[in-house]
Tab-separated table of C-alpha atoms in Angstrom:
chain	number	residue	atom	x	y	z
A	2	UNK	CA	45.059	102.393	77.795
A	3	UNK	CA	45.660	104.154	74.475
A	4	UNK	CA	45.254	107.523	76.185
A	5	UNK	CA	47.763	106.483	78.843
A	6	UNK	CA	50.363	105.428	76.229
A	7	UNK	CA	49.807	108.607	74.245
A	8	UNK	CA	50.376	110.634	77.405
A	9	UNK	CA	53.609	108.724	78.143
A	10	UNK	CA	54.889	109.276	74.585
A	11	UNK	CA	53.984	112.948	74.763
A	12	UNK	CA	55.881	113.379	78.034
A	13	UNK	CA	58.935	111.550	76.615
A	14	UNK	CA	58.805	113.694	73.445
A	15	UNK	CA	58.498	116.854	75.525
A	16	UNK	CA	61.454	115.853	77.723
A	17	UNK	CA	63.640	115.029	74.694
A	18	UNK	CA	62.808	118.305	72.969
A	19	UNK	CA	63.486	120.271	76.141
A	20	UNK	CA	66.809	118.491	76.590
A	21	UNK	CA	67.842	119.217	72.999
A	22	UNK	CA	66.939	122.889	73.382
A	23	UNK	CA	68.888	123.097	76.638
A	24	UNK	CA	71.930	121.454	75.027
A	25	UNK	CA	71.683	123.849	72.083
A	26	UNK	CA	71.510	126.794	74.482
A	27	UNK	CA	74.493	125.489	76.443
A	28	UNK	CA	76.527	125.105	73.241
A	29	UNK	CA	75.580	128.623	72.200
A	30	UNK	CA	76.561	129.970	75.614
A	31	UNK	CA	79.896	128.132	75.435
A	32	UNK	CA	80.516	129.549	71.966
A	33	UNK	CA	79.766	133.065	73.180
A	34	UNK	CA	82.017	132.624	76.222
A	35	UNK	CA	84.830	131.334	74.001
A	36	UNK	CA	84.396	134.323	71.685
A	37	UNK	CA	84.496	136.714	74.637
A	38	UNK	CA	87.647	135.050	75.970
A	39	UNK	CA	89.330	135.344	72.559
A	40	UNK	CA	88.426	139.009	72.333
A	41	UNK	CA	89.776	139.669	75.809
A	42	UNK	CA	93.043	137.800	75.215
A	43	UNK	CA	93.707	138.716	71.562
A	44	UNK	CA	93.961	142.023	69.754
A	45	UNK	CA	91.889	141.302	66.643
A	46	UNK	CA	91.805	144.769	65.083
A	47	UNK	CA	95.065	144.346	63.164
A	48	UNK	CA	94.487	145.090	59.493
A	49	UNK	CA	95.807	142.682	56.881
A	50	UNK	CA	95.674	145.477	54.322
A	51	UNK	CA	98.136	147.452	56.446
A	52	UNK	CA	100.591	144.560	56.121
A	53	UNK	CA	100.154	144.518	52.345
A	54	UNK	CA	100.807	148.259	52.058
A	55	UNK	CA	103.799	148.023	54.418
A	56	UNK	CA	105.229	145.390	52.085
A	57	UNK	CA	104.698	147.664	49.088
A	58	UNK	CA	106.445	150.551	50.890
A	59	UNK	CA	109.360	148.238	51.751
A	60	UNK	CA	109.762	147.128	48.136
A	61	UNK	CA	109.758	150.743	46.955
A	62	UNK	CA	112.323	151.603	49.647
A	63	UNK	CA	114.537	148.654	48.662
A	64	UNK	CA	114.384	149.704	45.006
A	65	UNK	CA	115.354	153.295	45.867
A	66	UNK	CA	118.208	152.103	48.115
A	67	UNK	CA	119.473	149.809	45.367
A	68	UNK	CA	119.447	152.678	42.872
A	69	UNK	CA	121.345	154.913	45.288
A	70	UNK	CA	124.001	152.236	45.862
A	71	UNK	CA	124.418	151.559	42.133
A	72	UNK	CA	124.692	155.264	41.262
A	73	UNK	CA	127.232	156.249	43.910
A	74	UNK	CA	130.686	157.239	42.721
A	75	UNK	CA	132.795	155.545	45.388
A	76	UNK	CA	132.807	151.799	46.125
A	77	UNK	CA	132.316	152.148	49.908
A	78	UNK	CA	129.477	153.908	51.735
A	79	UNK	CA	130.576	156.038	54.671
A	80	UNK	CA	128.514	157.647	57.421
A	81	UNK	CA	129.317	161.074	56.016
A	82	UNK	CA	128.382	160.274	52.428
A	83	UNK	CA	125.312	161.663	50.692
A	84	UNK	CA	124.296	158.139	49.650
A	85	UNK	CA	124.161	156.973	53.253
A	86	UNK	CA	122.043	159.948	54.326
A	87	UNK	CA	119.603	159.302	51.482
A	88	UNK	CA	119.350	155.609	52.378
A	89	UNK	CA	118.608	156.534	56.012
A	90	UNK	CA	115.979	159.027	54.826
A	91	UNK	CA	114.405	156.352	52.623
A	92	UNK	CA	114.296	153.867	55.511
A	93	UNK	CA	112.732	156.511	57.774
A	94	UNK	CA	110.036	157.310	55.194
A	95	UNK	CA	109.232	153.599	54.761
A	96	UNK	CA	108.869	153.256	58.535
A	97	UNK	CA	106.789	156.446	58.800
A	98	UNK	CA	104.366	155.471	56.040
A	99	UNK	CA	104.068	151.907	57.391
A	100	UNK	CA	103.275	153.039	60.942
A	101	UNK	CA	100.842	155.733	59.755
A	102	UNK	CA	99.012	153.299	57.469
A	103	UNK	CA	98.807	150.605	60.165
A	104	UNK	CA	97.465	153.125	62.685
A	105	UNK	CA	94.788	154.513	60.362
A	106	UNK	CA	93.574	151.113	59.132
A	107	UNK	CA	93.627	149.579	62.612
A	108	UNK	CA	91.500	152.405	64.033
A	109	UNK	CA	89.135	152.065	61.066
A	110	UNK	CA	88.742	148.295	61.529
A	111	UNK	CA	88.266	148.637	65.287
A	112	UNK	CA	85.564	151.259	64.759
A	113	UNK	CA	83.680	148.981	62.353
A	114	UNK	CA	83.831	146.063	64.803
A	115	UNK	CA	83.009	148.194	67.839
A	116	UNK	CA	86.328	147.387	69.502
A	117	UNK	CA	88.648	149.600	71.527
A	118	UNK	CA	92.076	150.019	69.990
A	119	UNK	CA	93.927	150.880	73.186
A	120	UNK	CA	93.071	148.275	75.807
A	121	UNK	CA	94.939	145.884	78.097
A	122	UNK	CA	95.539	143.326	75.339
A	123	UNK	CA	96.787	145.855	72.787
A	124	UNK	CA	99.118	147.373	75.397
A	125	UNK	CA	100.624	143.958	76.099
A	126	UNK	CA	100.977	143.302	72.387
A	127	UNK	CA	102.759	146.621	71.773
A	128	UNK	CA	105.100	146.145	74.748
A	129	UNK	CA	106.015	142.597	73.688
A	130	UNK	CA	106.545	143.809	70.132
A	131	UNK	CA	108.732	146.773	71.103
A	132	UNK	CA	111.132	144.973	73.456
A	133	UNK	CA	112.924	142.939	70.735
A	134	UNK	CA	112.415	145.722	68.170
A	135	UNK	CA	114.065	148.446	70.262
A	136	UNK	CA	116.843	146.043	71.235
A	137	UNK	CA	117.460	145.250	67.579
A	138	UNK	CA	117.380	148.930	66.663
A	139	UNK	CA	120.034	149.772	69.257
A	140	UNK	CA	122.123	146.800	68.149
A	141	UNK	CA	121.887	147.955	64.507
A	142	UNK	CA	122.999	151.466	65.495
A	143	UNK	CA	126.000	150.009	67.353
A	144	UNK	CA	126.908	147.975	64.271
A	145	UNK	CA	126.578	151.130	62.204
A	146	UNK	CA	128.770	153.074	64.600
A	147	UNK	CA	131.480	150.412	64.419
A	148	UNK	CA	131.338	150.138	60.637
A	149	UNK	CA	129.845	146.632	60.491
A	150	UNK	CA	127.476	147.466	57.647
A	151	UNK	CA	127.039	143.933	56.330
A	152	UNK	CA	125.089	142.759	59.372
A	153	UNK	CA	122.635	145.647	59.622
A	154	UNK	CA	120.058	144.206	57.196
A	155	UNK	CA	120.167	140.677	58.750
A	156	UNK	CA	119.911	142.125	62.266
A	157	UNK	CA	116.839	144.199	61.392
A	158	UNK	CA	115.185	141.120	59.877
A	159	UNK	CA	115.985	138.816	62.795
A	160	UNK	CA	114.913	141.212	65.547
A	161	UNK	CA	111.775	142.253	63.677
A	162	UNK	CA	110.896	138.567	63.298
A	163	UNK	CA	111.452	138.058	67.022
A	164	UNK	CA	109.160	141.036	67.681
A	165	UNK	CA	106.391	139.441	65.613
A	166	UNK	CA	106.774	136.084	67.373
A	167	UNK	CA	106.781	137.761	70.783
A	168	UNK	CA	103.675	139.846	70.028
A	169	UNK	CA	101.757	136.994	68.391
A	170	UNK	CA	100.656	135.726	71.813
A	171	UNK	CA	98.235	138.664	71.939
A	172	UNK	CA	96.964	138.741	68.356
A	173	UNK	CA	96.430	136.506	65.302
A	174	UNK	CA	98.581	133.371	65.130
A	175	UNK	CA	99.479	134.264	61.532
A	176	UNK	CA	101.788	136.962	62.926
A	177	UNK	CA	103.840	134.215	64.572
A	178	UNK	CA	104.398	132.451	61.254
A	179	UNK	CA	105.309	135.760	59.627
A	180	UNK	CA	107.905	136.325	62.337
A	181	UNK	CA	109.420	132.856	61.990
A	182	UNK	CA	109.670	133.282	58.211
A	183	UNK	CA	111.434	136.640	58.569
A	184	UNK	CA	113.852	135.227	61.179
A	185	UNK	CA	114.834	132.453	58.753
A	186	UNK	CA	115.373	135.025	55.995
A	187	UNK	CA	117.533	137.050	58.388
A	188	UNK	CA	119.740	134.024	59.013
A	189	UNK	CA	120.085	133.447	55.267
A	190	UNK	CA	120.954	137.122	54.831
A	191	UNK	CA	123.722	136.667	57.409
A	192	UNK	CA	125.178	133.716	55.532
A	193	UNK	CA	124.827	135.303	52.093
A	194	UNK	CA	125.719	138.871	53.055
A	195	UNK	CA	126.227	139.889	49.436
A	196	UNK	CA	122.466	139.577	48.914
A	197	UNK	CA	121.408	141.298	52.147
A	198	UNK	CA	119.280	143.924	50.402
A	199	UNK	CA	117.481	141.243	48.372
A	200	UNK	CA	116.692	139.238	51.530
A	201	UNK	CA	115.593	142.457	53.251
A	202	UNK	CA	113.179	143.183	50.382
A	203	UNK	CA	111.956	139.580	50.477
A	204	UNK	CA	111.331	139.707	54.231
A	205	UNK	CA	109.870	143.160	54.725
A	206	UNK	CA	108.326	143.387	51.262
A	207	UNK	CA	107.137	140.079	49.817
A	208	UNK	CA	106.421	138.370	53.161
A	209	UNK	CA	104.360	141.307	54.386
A	210	UNK	CA	102.356	141.316	51.170
A	211	UNK	CA	101.733	137.550	51.283
A	212	UNK	CA	100.846	137.293	54.968
A	213	UNK	CA	98.927	140.581	54.880
A	214	UNK	CA	96.841	139.290	51.965
A	215	UNK	CA	96.091	136.030	53.792
A	216	UNK	CA	95.044	137.910	56.924
A	217	UNK	CA	92.907	140.311	54.898
A	218	UNK	CA	90.917	137.550	53.196
A	219	UNK	CA	90.839	135.403	56.356
A	220	UNK	CA	89.768	138.007	58.919
A	221	UNK	CA	88.949	141.392	57.373
A	222	UNK	CA	86.500	140.106	54.747
A	223	UNK	CA	84.660	137.621	56.928
């Protein structure tokens, strides 16, 4: 009788242990499937450090632009003026350094994680990012052509924010919050047009540094 009970208990114990192991394996499989789905639907090679450096470049550019405006002889800036050409050159250099830094750091992060930089998800992200950005760029050029200088900084902020929100569907959700923050700053810059450069520096500079730092410590240093 004792042997029979011991056998029954052993069988029950064996069944329970097998069930627990199977459940653990199922949970592990589900976790792996979820991870694979996230990798296939999100571009996770964005570098937070690239955002920080882009913010630093923007602050330097804003400082240079402010110095150029303060040191000009005439009160108004015209398309033909030397000040305007230098401001455009400064903006171009900020954009160039930001794109180059983002490209280099993104490729470096992708290589470390064994990911492909140019895949279906990254293509979708870039396309969704460029649609509002190119639209905003053309709109800003039209404003420039028609002499509506006061709205150029707010327009670049708002459309860049829309680009971030639009692209966030294919990358980290933090990019969405960055975009919303910059859109709000663009609206404030529209209302308080006398402080457009300050809002521009706050959006492209400080916000990039803050969100880039959060993304760096949240994802890059995991």
